[in-house]
């Protein structure tokens, strides 16, 4: 799964020109800026809480330990 959904929660680019075009889009489109910001923020607070991430990391470490015993 993706961390953020392209064009819904984040804008992507591969070249300097694409980056420039995304910046222009954001500069000229207040609704797009607000929609991206709110969707990205919502995803972050729902799926990337500190406690949840710590548990995932600890579970992963334990699974590594279990594999090596």
PDB file of N, CA, C and O in Angstrom:
ATOM      1  N   UNK A   1       0.839  -1.194   0.000  1.00  0.00           N
ATOM      2  CA  UNK A   1       0.000   0.000   0.000  1.00  0.00           C
ATOM      3  C   UNK A   1       0.870   1.238   0.000  1.00  0.00           C
ATOM      4  O   UNK A   1       2.000   1.223   0.442  1.00  0.00           O
ATOM      5  N   UNK A   2       0.347   2.313  -0.480  1.00  0.00           N
ATOM      6  CA  UNK A   2       1.086   3.561  -0.546  1.00  0.00           C
ATOM      7  C   UNK A   2       0.933   4.333   0.754  1.00  0.00           C
ATOM      8  O   UNK A   2      -0.084   4.219   1.436  1.00  0.00           O
ATOM      9  N   UNK A   3       1.946   5.108   1.059  1.00  0.00           N
ATOM     10  CA  UNK A   3       1.883   5.929   2.262  1.00  0.00           C
ATOM     11  C   UNK A   3       0.819   7.002   2.092  1.00  0.00           C
ATOM     12  O   UNK A   3      -0.026   7.202   2.956  1.00  0.00           O
ATOM     13  N   UNK A   4       0.842   7.712   0.983  1.00  0.00           N
ATOM     14  CA  UNK A   4      -0.165   8.720   0.658  1.00  0.00           C
ATOM     15  C   UNK A   4      -0.645   8.485  -0.771  1.00  0.00           C
ATOM     16  O   UNK A   4       0.103   8.033  -1.624  1.00  0.00           O
ATOM     17  N   UNK A   5      -1.897   8.825  -1.037  1.00  0.00           N
ATOM     18  CA  UNK A   5      -2.472   8.644  -2.367  1.00  0.00           C
ATOM     19  C   UNK A   5      -2.092   9.816  -3.270  1.00  0.00           C
ATOM     20  O   UNK A   5      -2.416  10.962  -2.949  1.00  0.00           O
ATOM     21  N   UNK A   6      -1.443   9.525  -4.395  1.00  0.00           N
ATOM     22  CA  UNK A   6      -1.081  10.590  -5.333  1.00  0.00           C
ATOM     23  C   UNK A   6      -2.312  11.357  -5.818  1.00  0.00           C
ATOM     24  O   UNK A   6      -3.369  10.789  -6.057  1.00  0.00           O
ATOM     25  N   UNK A   7      -2.159  12.651  -5.921  1.00  0.00           N
ATOM     26  CA  UNK A   7      -3.180  13.591  -6.399  1.00  0.00           C
ATOM     27  C   UNK A   7      -4.389  13.715  -5.482  1.00  0.00           C
ATOM     28  O   UNK A   7      -5.298  14.479  -5.766  1.00  0.00           O
ATOM     29  N   UNK A   8      -4.402  12.972  -4.395  1.00  0.00           N
ATOM     30  CA  UNK A   8      -5.470  13.137  -3.404  1.00  0.00           C
ATOM     31  C   UNK A   8      -4.890  13.642  -2.085  1.00  0.00           C
ATOM     32  O   UNK A   8      -5.453  14.517  -1.450  1.00  0.00           O
ATOM     33  N   UNK A   9      -3.751  13.091  -1.712  1.00  0.00           N
ATOM     34  CA  UNK A   9      -3.121  13.463  -0.446  1.00  0.00           C
ATOM     35  C   UNK A   9      -1.730  14.072  -0.638  1.00  0.00           C
ATOM     36  O   UNK A   9      -1.187  14.665   0.289  1.00  0.00           O
ATOM     37  N   UNK A  10      -1.192  13.914  -1.822  1.00  0.00           N
ATOM     38  CA  UNK A  10       0.147  14.422  -2.103  1.00  0.00           C
ATOM     39  C   UNK A  10       0.308  14.587  -3.621  1.00  0.00           C
ATOM     40  O   UNK A  10      -0.317  13.876  -4.399  1.00  0.00           O
ATOM     41  N   UNK A  11       1.128  15.541  -4.018  1.00  0.00           N
ATOM     42  CA  UNK A  11       1.468  15.697  -5.431  1.00  0.00           C
ATOM     43  C   UNK A  11       2.868  15.130  -5.649  1.00  0.00           C
ATOM     44  O   UNK A  11       3.759  15.326  -4.822  1.00  0.00           O
ATOM     45  N   UNK A  12       3.037  14.446  -6.762  1.00  0.00           N
ATOM     46  CA  UNK A  12       4.322  13.821  -7.072  1.00  0.00           C
ATOM     47  C   UNK A  12       4.945  14.464  -8.299  1.00  0.00           C
ATOM     48  O   UNK A  12       4.258  15.075  -9.115  1.00  0.00           O
ATOM     49  N   UNK A  13       6.250  14.286  -8.435  1.00  0.00           N
ATOM     50  CA  UNK A  13       6.960  14.741  -9.622  1.00  0.00           C
ATOM     51  C   UNK A  13       8.224  13.916  -9.774  1.00  0.00           C
ATOM     52  O   UNK A  13       8.712  13.315  -8.828  1.00  0.00           O
ATOM     53  N   UNK A  14       8.730  13.870 -11.001  1.00  0.00           N
ATOM     54  CA  UNK A  14       9.960  13.138 -11.277  1.00  0.00           C
ATOM     55  C   UNK A  14      11.056  14.034 -11.815  1.00  0.00           C
ATOM     56  O   UNK A  14      12.229  13.705 -11.703  1.00  0.00           O
ATOM     57  N   UNK A  15      10.695  15.130 -12.420  1.00  0.00           N
ATOM     58  CA  UNK A  15      11.694  16.030 -13.000  1.00  0.00           C
ATOM     59  C   UNK A  15      11.565  17.414 -12.373  1.00  0.00           C
ATOM     60  O   UNK A  15      10.552  17.726 -11.723  1.00  0.00           O
ATOM     61  N   UNK A  16      12.558  18.232 -12.591  1.00  0.00           N
ATOM     62  CA  UNK A  16      12.486  19.611 -12.109  1.00  0.00           C
ATOM     63  C   UNK A  16      11.306  20.349 -12.735  1.00  0.00           C
ATOM     64  O   UNK A  16      10.630  21.131 -12.059  1.00  0.00           O
ATOM     65  N   UNK A  17      11.056  20.094 -14.004  1.00  0.00           N
ATOM     66  CA  UNK A  17       9.942  20.753 -14.693  1.00  0.00           C
ATOM     67  C   UNK A  17       8.608  20.330 -14.083  1.00  0.00           C
ATOM     68  O   UNK A  17       7.729  21.171 -13.859  1.00  0.00           O
ATOM     69  N   UNK A  18       8.434  19.048 -13.805  1.00  0.00           N
ATOM     70  CA  UNK A  18       7.209  18.578 -13.165  1.00  0.00           C
ATOM     71  C   UNK A  18       7.053  19.193 -11.779  1.00  0.00           C
ATOM     72  O   UNK A  18       5.946  19.559 -11.381  1.00  0.00           O
ATOM     73  N   UNK A  19       8.136  19.307 -11.049  1.00  0.00           N
ATOM     74  CA  UNK A  19       8.094  19.940  -9.729  1.00  0.00           C
ATOM     75  C   UNK A  19       7.628  21.389  -9.860  1.00  0.00           C
ATOM     76  O   UNK A  19       6.749  21.840  -9.118  1.00  0.00           O
ATOM     77  N   UNK A  20       8.204  22.095 -10.802  1.00  0.00           N
ATOM     78  CA  UNK A  20       7.822  23.487 -11.044  1.00  0.00           C
ATOM     79  C   UNK A  20       6.328  23.581 -11.376  1.00  0.00           C
ATOM     80  O   UNK A  20       5.618  24.440 -10.836  1.00  0.00           O
ATOM     81  N   UNK A  21       5.830  22.682 -12.223  1.00  0.00           N
ATOM     82  CA  UNK A  21       4.418  22.704 -12.602  1.00  0.00           C
ATOM     83  C   UNK A  21       3.514  22.409 -11.408  1.00  0.00           C
ATOM     84  O   UNK A  21       2.447  23.021 -11.264  1.00  0.00           O
ATOM     85  N   UNK A  22       3.934  21.501 -10.538  1.00  0.00           N
ATOM     86  CA  UNK A  22       3.145  21.213  -9.328  1.00  0.00           C
ATOM     87  C   UNK A  22       3.116  22.435  -8.405  1.00  0.00           C
ATOM     88  O   UNK A  22       2.085  22.737  -7.800  1.00  0.00           O
ATOM     89  N   UNK A  23       4.234  23.111  -8.290  1.00  0.00           N
ATOM     90  CA  UNK A  23       4.282  24.332  -7.465  1.00  0.00           C
ATOM     91  C   UNK A  23       3.328  25.376  -8.010  1.00  0.00           C
ATOM     92  O   UNK A  23       2.570  26.012  -7.259  1.00  0.00           O
ATOM     93  N   UNK A  24       3.327  25.547  -9.329  1.00  0.00           N
ATOM     94  CA  UNK A  24       2.411  26.510  -9.960  1.00  0.00           C
ATOM     95  C   UNK A  24       0.955  26.105  -9.692  1.00  0.00           C
ATOM     96  O   UNK A  24       0.118  26.951  -9.352  1.00  0.00           O
ATOM     97  N   UNK A  25       0.660  24.811  -9.847  1.00  0.00           N
ATOM     98  CA  UNK A  25      -0.711  24.334  -9.554  1.00  0.00           C
ATOM     99  C   UNK A  25      -1.127  24.720  -8.144  1.00  0.00           C
ATOM    100  O   UNK A  25      -2.227  25.225  -7.917  1.00  0.00           O
ATOM    101  N   UNK A  26      -0.246  24.439  -7.192  1.00  0.00           N
ATOM    102  CA  UNK A  26      -0.570  24.740  -5.792  1.00  0.00           C
ATOM    103  C   UNK A  26      -0.711  26.238  -5.555  1.00  0.00           C
ATOM    104  O   UNK A  26      -1.596  26.670  -4.818  1.00  0.00           O
ATOM    105  N   UNK A  27       0.158  26.994  -6.175  1.00  0.00           N
ATOM    106  CA  UNK A  27       0.118  28.452  -6.003  1.00  0.00           C
ATOM    107  C   UNK A  27      -1.189  29.040  -6.536  1.00  0.00           C
ATOM    108  O   UNK A  27      -1.764  29.944  -5.932  1.00  0.00           O
ATOM    109  N   UNK A  28      -1.676  28.492  -7.632  1.00  0.00           N
ATOM    110  CA  UNK A  28      -2.843  29.061  -8.300  1.00  0.00           C
ATOM    111  C   UNK A  28      -4.173  28.472  -7.847  1.00  0.00           C
ATOM    112  O   UNK A  28      -5.222  29.024  -8.156  1.00  0.00           O
ATOM    113  N   UNK A  29      -4.158  27.366  -7.127  1.00  0.00           N
ATOM    114  CA  UNK A  29      -5.409  26.668  -6.806  1.00  0.00           C
ATOM    115  C   UNK A  29      -5.557  26.471  -5.294  1.00  0.00           C
ATOM    116  O   UNK A  29      -5.089  25.483  -4.732  1.00  0.00           O
ATOM    117  N   UNK A  30      -6.227  27.412  -4.660  1.00  0.00           N
ATOM    118  CA  UNK A  30      -6.409  27.361  -3.206  1.00  0.00           C
ATOM    119  C   UNK A  30      -7.170  26.107  -2.766  1.00  0.00           C
ATOM    120  O   UNK A  30      -6.819  25.476  -1.782  1.00  0.00           O
ATOM    121  N   UNK A  31      -8.188  25.719  -3.522  1.00  0.00           N
ATOM    122  CA  UNK A  31      -8.966  24.524  -3.168  1.00  0.00           C
ATOM    123  C   UNK A  31      -8.079  23.283  -3.204  1.00  0.00           C
ATOM    124  O   UNK A  31      -8.140  22.444  -2.301  1.00  0.00           O
ATOM    125  N   UNK A  32      -7.270  23.155  -4.241  1.00  0.00           N
ATOM    126  CA  UNK A  32      -6.350  22.022  -4.328  1.00  0.00           C
ATOM    127  C   UNK A  32      -5.404  22.005  -3.125  1.00  0.00           C
ATOM    128  O   UNK A  32      -5.205  20.956  -2.512  1.00  0.00           O
ATOM    129  N   UNK A  33      -4.832  23.160  -2.788  1.00  0.00           N
ATOM    130  CA  UNK A  33      -3.944  23.250  -1.618  1.00  0.00           C
ATOM    131  C   UNK A  33      -4.647  22.777  -0.363  1.00  0.00           C
ATOM    132  O   UNK A  33      -4.131  21.951   0.391  1.00  0.00           O
ATOM    133  N   UNK A  34      -5.841  23.290  -0.128  1.00  0.00           N
ATOM    134  CA  UNK A  34      -6.585  22.938   1.079  1.00  0.00           C
ATOM    135  C   UNK A  34      -7.000  21.470   1.091  1.00  0.00           C
ATOM    136  O   UNK A  34      -6.895  20.800   2.123  1.00  0.00           O
ATOM    137  N   UNK A  35      -7.462  20.974  -0.068  1.00  0.00           N
ATOM    138  CA  UNK A  35      -7.883  19.568  -0.146  1.00  0.00           C
ATOM    139  C   UNK A  35      -6.714  18.621   0.115  1.00  0.00           C
ATOM    140  O   UNK A  35      -6.840  17.642   0.864  1.00  0.00           O
ATOM    141  N   UNK A  36      -5.562  18.888  -0.505  1.00  0.00           N
ATOM    142  CA  UNK A  36      -4.373  18.065  -0.276  1.00  0.00           C
ATOM    143  C   UNK A  36      -3.943  18.121   1.184  1.00  0.00           C
ATOM    144  O   UNK A  36      -3.621  17.090   1.785  1.00  0.00           O
ATOM    145  N   UNK A  37      -3.936  19.313   1.732  1.00  0.00           N
ATOM    146  CA  UNK A  37      -3.502  19.481   3.125  1.00  0.00           C
ATOM    147  C   UNK A  37      -4.416  18.716   4.073  1.00  0.00           C
ATOM    148  O   UNK A  37      -3.940  17.987   4.953  1.00  0.00           O
ATOM    149  N   UNK A  38      -5.715  18.850   3.900  1.00  0.00           N
ATOM    150  CA  UNK A  38      -6.651  18.182   4.802  1.00  0.00           C
ATOM    151  C   UNK A  38      -6.611  16.666   4.635  1.00  0.00           C
ATOM    152  O   UNK A  38      -6.622  15.928   5.619  1.00  0.00           O
ATOM    153  N   UNK A  39      -6.562  16.196   3.394  1.00  0.00           N
ATOM    154  CA  UNK A  39      -6.524  14.745   3.161  1.00  0.00           C
ATOM    155  C   UNK A  39      -5.225  14.146   3.695  1.00  0.00           C
ATOM    156  O   UNK A  39      -5.239  13.085   4.329  1.00  0.00           O
ATOM    157  N   UNK A  40      -4.108  14.803   3.466  1.00  0.00           N
ATOM    158  CA  UNK A  40      -2.830  14.319   3.976  1.00  0.00           C
ATOM    159  C   UNK A  40      -2.779  14.328   5.483  1.00  0.00           C
ATOM    160  O   UNK A  40      -2.295  13.380   6.116  1.00  0.00           O
ATOM    161  N   UNK A  41      -3.290  15.392   6.073  1.00  0.00           N
ATOM    162  CA  UNK A  41      -3.332  15.493   7.536  1.00  0.00           C
ATOM    163  C   UNK A  41      -4.217  14.393   8.123  1.00  0.00           C
ATOM    164  O   UNK A  41      -3.835  13.720   9.077  1.00  0.00           O
ATOM    165  N   UNK A  42      -5.374  14.194   7.521  1.00  0.00           N
ATOM    166  CA  UNK A  42      -6.303  13.168   8.011  1.00  0.00           C
ATOM    167  C   UNK A  42      -5.663  11.786   7.950  1.00  0.00           C
ATOM    168  O   UNK A  42      -5.755  11.002   8.890  1.00  0.00           O
ATOM    169  N   UNK A  43      -5.004  11.481   6.841  1.00  0.00           N
ATOM    170  CA  UNK A  43      -4.326  10.183   6.705  1.00  0.00           C
ATOM    171  C   UNK A  43      -3.247  10.050   7.770  1.00  0.00           C
ATOM    172  O   UNK A  43      -3.103   9.007   8.406  1.00  0.00           O
ATOM    173  N   UNK A  44      -2.482  11.105   7.972  1.00  0.00           N
ATOM    174  CA  UNK A  44      -1.387  11.048   8.934  1.00  0.00           C
ATOM    175  C   UNK A  44      -1.888  10.814  10.359  1.00  0.00           C
ATOM    176  O   UNK A  44      -1.340   9.972  11.076  1.00  0.00           O
ATOM    177  N   UNK A  45      -2.939  11.508  10.772  1.00  0.00           N
ATOM    178  CA  UNK A  45      -3.389  11.328  12.157  1.00  0.00           C
ATOM    179  C   UNK A  45      -4.124  10.006  12.352  1.00  0.00           C
ATOM    180  O   UNK A  45      -4.140   9.474  13.457  1.00  0.00           O
ATOM    181  N   UNK A  46      -4.709   9.464  11.279  1.00  0.00           N
ATOM    182  CA  UNK A  46      -5.420   8.191  11.404  1.00  0.00           C
ATOM    183  C   UNK A  46      -4.490   6.985  11.335  1.00  0.00           C
ATOM    184  O   UNK A  46      -4.717   5.990  12.009  1.00  0.00           O
ATOM    185  N   UNK A  47      -3.441   7.066  10.531  1.00  0.00           N
ATOM    186  CA  UNK A  47      -2.648   5.870  10.262  1.00  0.00           C
ATOM    187  C   UNK A  47      -1.202   5.928  10.757  1.00  0.00           C
ATOM    188  O   UNK A  47      -0.509   4.910  10.691  1.00  0.00           O
ATOM    189  N   UNK A  48      -0.740   7.043  11.200  1.00  0.00           N
ATOM    190  CA  UNK A  48       0.669   7.154  11.556  1.00  0.00           C
ATOM    191  C   UNK A  48       0.860   7.743  12.945  1.00  0.00           C
ATOM    192  O   UNK A  48       1.695   8.604  13.164  1.00  0.00           O
ATOM    193  N   UNK A  49       0.078   7.214  13.893  1.00  0.00           N
ATOM    194  CA  UNK A  49       0.229   7.648  15.277  1.00  0.00           C
ATOM    195  C   UNK A  49       1.502   7.048  15.839  1.00  0.00           C
ATOM    196  O   UNK A  49       1.878   5.921  15.511  1.00  0.00           O
ATOM    197  N   UNK A  50       2.157   7.771  16.716  1.00  0.00           N
ATOM    198  CA  UNK A  50       3.413   7.336  17.322  1.00  0.00           C
ATOM    199  C   UNK A  50       3.268   5.964  17.966  1.00  0.00           C
ATOM    200  O   UNK A  50       4.089   5.067  17.753  1.00  0.00           O
ATOM    201  N   UNK A  51       2.222   5.778  18.743  1.00  0.00           N
ATOM    202  CA  UNK A  51       2.028   4.519  19.464  1.00  0.00           C
ATOM    203  C   UNK A  51       1.881   3.343  18.503  1.00  0.00           C
ATOM    204  O   UNK A  51       2.440   2.265  18.733  1.00  0.00           O
ATOM    205  N   UNK A  52       1.129   3.530  17.437  1.00  0.00           N
ATOM    206  CA  UNK A  52       0.931   2.465  16.457  1.00  0.00           C
ATOM    207  C   UNK A  52       2.236   2.108  15.756  1.00  0.00           C
ATOM    208  O   UNK A  52       2.544   0.933  15.542  1.00  0.00           O
ATOM    209  N   UNK A  53       2.994   3.128  15.384  1.00  0.00           N
ATOM    210  CA  UNK A  53       4.265   2.881  14.704  1.00  0.00           C
ATOM    211  C   UNK A  53       5.252   2.182  15.626  1.00  0.00           C
ATOM    212  O   UNK A  53       5.971   1.276  15.197  1.00  0.00           O
ATOM    213  N   UNK A  54       5.293   2.576  16.888  1.00  0.00           N
ATOM    214  CA  UNK A  54       6.186   1.932  17.841  1.00  0.00           C
ATOM    215  C   UNK A  54       5.818   0.461  17.993  1.00  0.00           C
ATOM    216  O   UNK A  54       6.698  -0.411  17.996  1.00  0.00           O
ATOM    217  N   UNK A  55       4.538   0.161  18.079  1.00  0.00           N
ATOM    218  CA  UNK A  55       4.099  -1.236  18.203  1.00  0.00           C
ATOM    219  C   UNK A  55       4.512  -2.038  16.973  1.00  0.00           C
ATOM    220  O   UNK A  55       5.000  -3.166  17.094  1.00  0.00           O
ATOM    221  N   UNK A  56       4.341  -1.480  15.773  1.00  0.00           N
ATOM    222  CA  UNK A  56       4.737  -2.176  14.552  1.00  0.00           C
ATOM    223  C   UNK A  56       6.238  -2.467  14.553  1.00  0.00           C
ATOM    224  O   UNK A  56       6.666  -3.557  14.172  1.00  0.00           O
ATOM    225  N   UNK A  57       7.026  -1.498  14.986  1.00  0.00           N
ATOM    226  CA  UNK A  57       8.476  -1.685  15.024  1.00  0.00           C
ATOM    227  C   UNK A  57       8.846  -2.761  16.040  1.00  0.00           C
ATOM    228  O   UNK A  57       9.662  -3.643  15.755  1.00  0.00           O
ATOM    229  N   UNK A  58       8.251  -2.703  17.210  1.00  0.00           N
ATOM    230  CA  UNK A  58       8.555  -3.708  18.237  1.00  0.00           C
ATOM    231  C   UNK A  58       8.121  -5.106  17.798  1.00  0.00           C
ATOM    232  O   UNK A  58       8.850  -6.087  18.009  1.00  0.00           O
ATOM    233  N   UNK A  59       6.956  -5.212  17.172  1.00  0.00           N
ATOM    234  CA  UNK A  59       6.505  -6.506  16.655  1.00  0.00           C
ATOM    235  C   UNK A  59       7.481  -7.041  15.608  1.00  0.00           C
ATOM    236  O   UNK A  59       7.801  -8.231  15.585  1.00  0.00           O
ATOM    237  N   UNK A  60       7.976  -6.157  14.756  1.00  0.00           N
ATOM    238  CA  UNK A  60       8.932  -6.555  13.730  1.00  0.00           C
ATOM    239  C   UNK A  60      10.228  -7.051  14.367  1.00  0.00           C
ATOM    240  O   UNK A  60      10.764  -8.087  13.975  1.00  0.00           O
ATOM    241  N   UNK A  61      10.733  -6.319  15.373  1.00  0.00           N
ATOM    242  CA  UNK A  61      11.961  -6.720  16.056  1.00  0.00           C
ATOM    243  C   UNK A  61      11.771  -8.086  16.719  1.00  0.00           C
ATOM    244  O   UNK A  61      12.638  -8.958  16.624  1.00  0.00           O
ATOM    245  N   UNK A  62      10.646  -8.286  17.367  1.00  0.00           N
ATOM    246  CA  UNK A  62      10.366  -9.572  18.014  1.00  0.00           C
ATOM    247  C   UNK A  62      10.307 -10.688  16.972  1.00  0.00           C
ATOM    248  O   UNK A  62      10.830 -11.787  17.196  1.00  0.00           O
ATOM    249  N   UNK A  63       9.702 -10.415  15.822  1.00  0.00           N
ATOM    250  CA  UNK A  63       9.630 -11.440  14.778  1.00  0.00           C
ATOM    251  C   UNK A  63      11.021 -11.800  14.266  1.00  0.00           C
ATOM    252  O   UNK A  63      11.294 -12.958  13.957  1.00  0.00           O
ATOM    253  N   UNK A  64      11.918 -10.832  14.186  1.00  0.00           N
ATOM    254  CA  UNK A  64      13.286 -11.113  13.772  1.00  0.00           C
ATOM    255  C   UNK A  64      13.987 -11.989  14.797  1.00  0.00           C
ATOM    256  O   UNK A  64      14.691 -12.939  14.456  1.00  0.00           O
ATOM    257  N   UNK A  65      13.792 -11.670  16.059  1.00  0.00           N
ATOM    258  CA  UNK A  65      14.400 -12.439  17.136  1.00  0.00           C
ATOM    259  C   UNK A  65      13.882 -13.878  17.112  1.00  0.00           C
ATOM    260  O   UNK A  65      14.648 -14.823  17.227  1.00  0.00           O
ATOM    261  N   UNK A  66      12.569 -14.034  16.931  1.00  0.00           N
ATOM    262  CA  UNK A  66      11.962 -15.356  16.890  1.00  0.00           C
ATOM    263  C   UNK A  66      12.484 -16.186  15.702  1.00  0.00           C
ATOM    264  O   UNK A  66      12.653 -17.384  15.797  1.00  0.00           O
ATOM    265  N   UNK A  67      12.732 -15.528  14.587  1.00  0.00           N
ATOM    266  CA  UNK A  67      13.241 -16.225  13.414  1.00  0.00           C
ATOM    267  C   UNK A  67      14.663 -16.755  13.618  1.00  0.00           C
ATOM    268  O   UNK A  67      15.041 -17.751  13.040  1.00  0.00           O
ATOM    269  N   UNK A  68      15.415 -16.024  14.422  1.00  0.00           N
ATOM    270  CA  UNK A  68      16.819 -16.381  14.629  1.00  0.00           C
ATOM    271  C   UNK A  68      17.033 -17.328  15.815  1.00  0.00           C
ATOM    272  O   UNK A  68      18.172 -17.643  16.146  1.00  0.00           O
ATOM    273  N   UNK A  69      15.979 -17.765  16.469  1.00  0.00           N
ATOM    274  CA  UNK A  69      16.153 -18.695  17.604  1.00  0.00           C
ATOM    275  C   UNK A  69      15.716 -20.094  17.233  1.00  0.00           C
ATOM    276  O   UNK A  69      15.161 -20.391  16.253  1.00  0.00           O
TER     277      UNK A  69
END
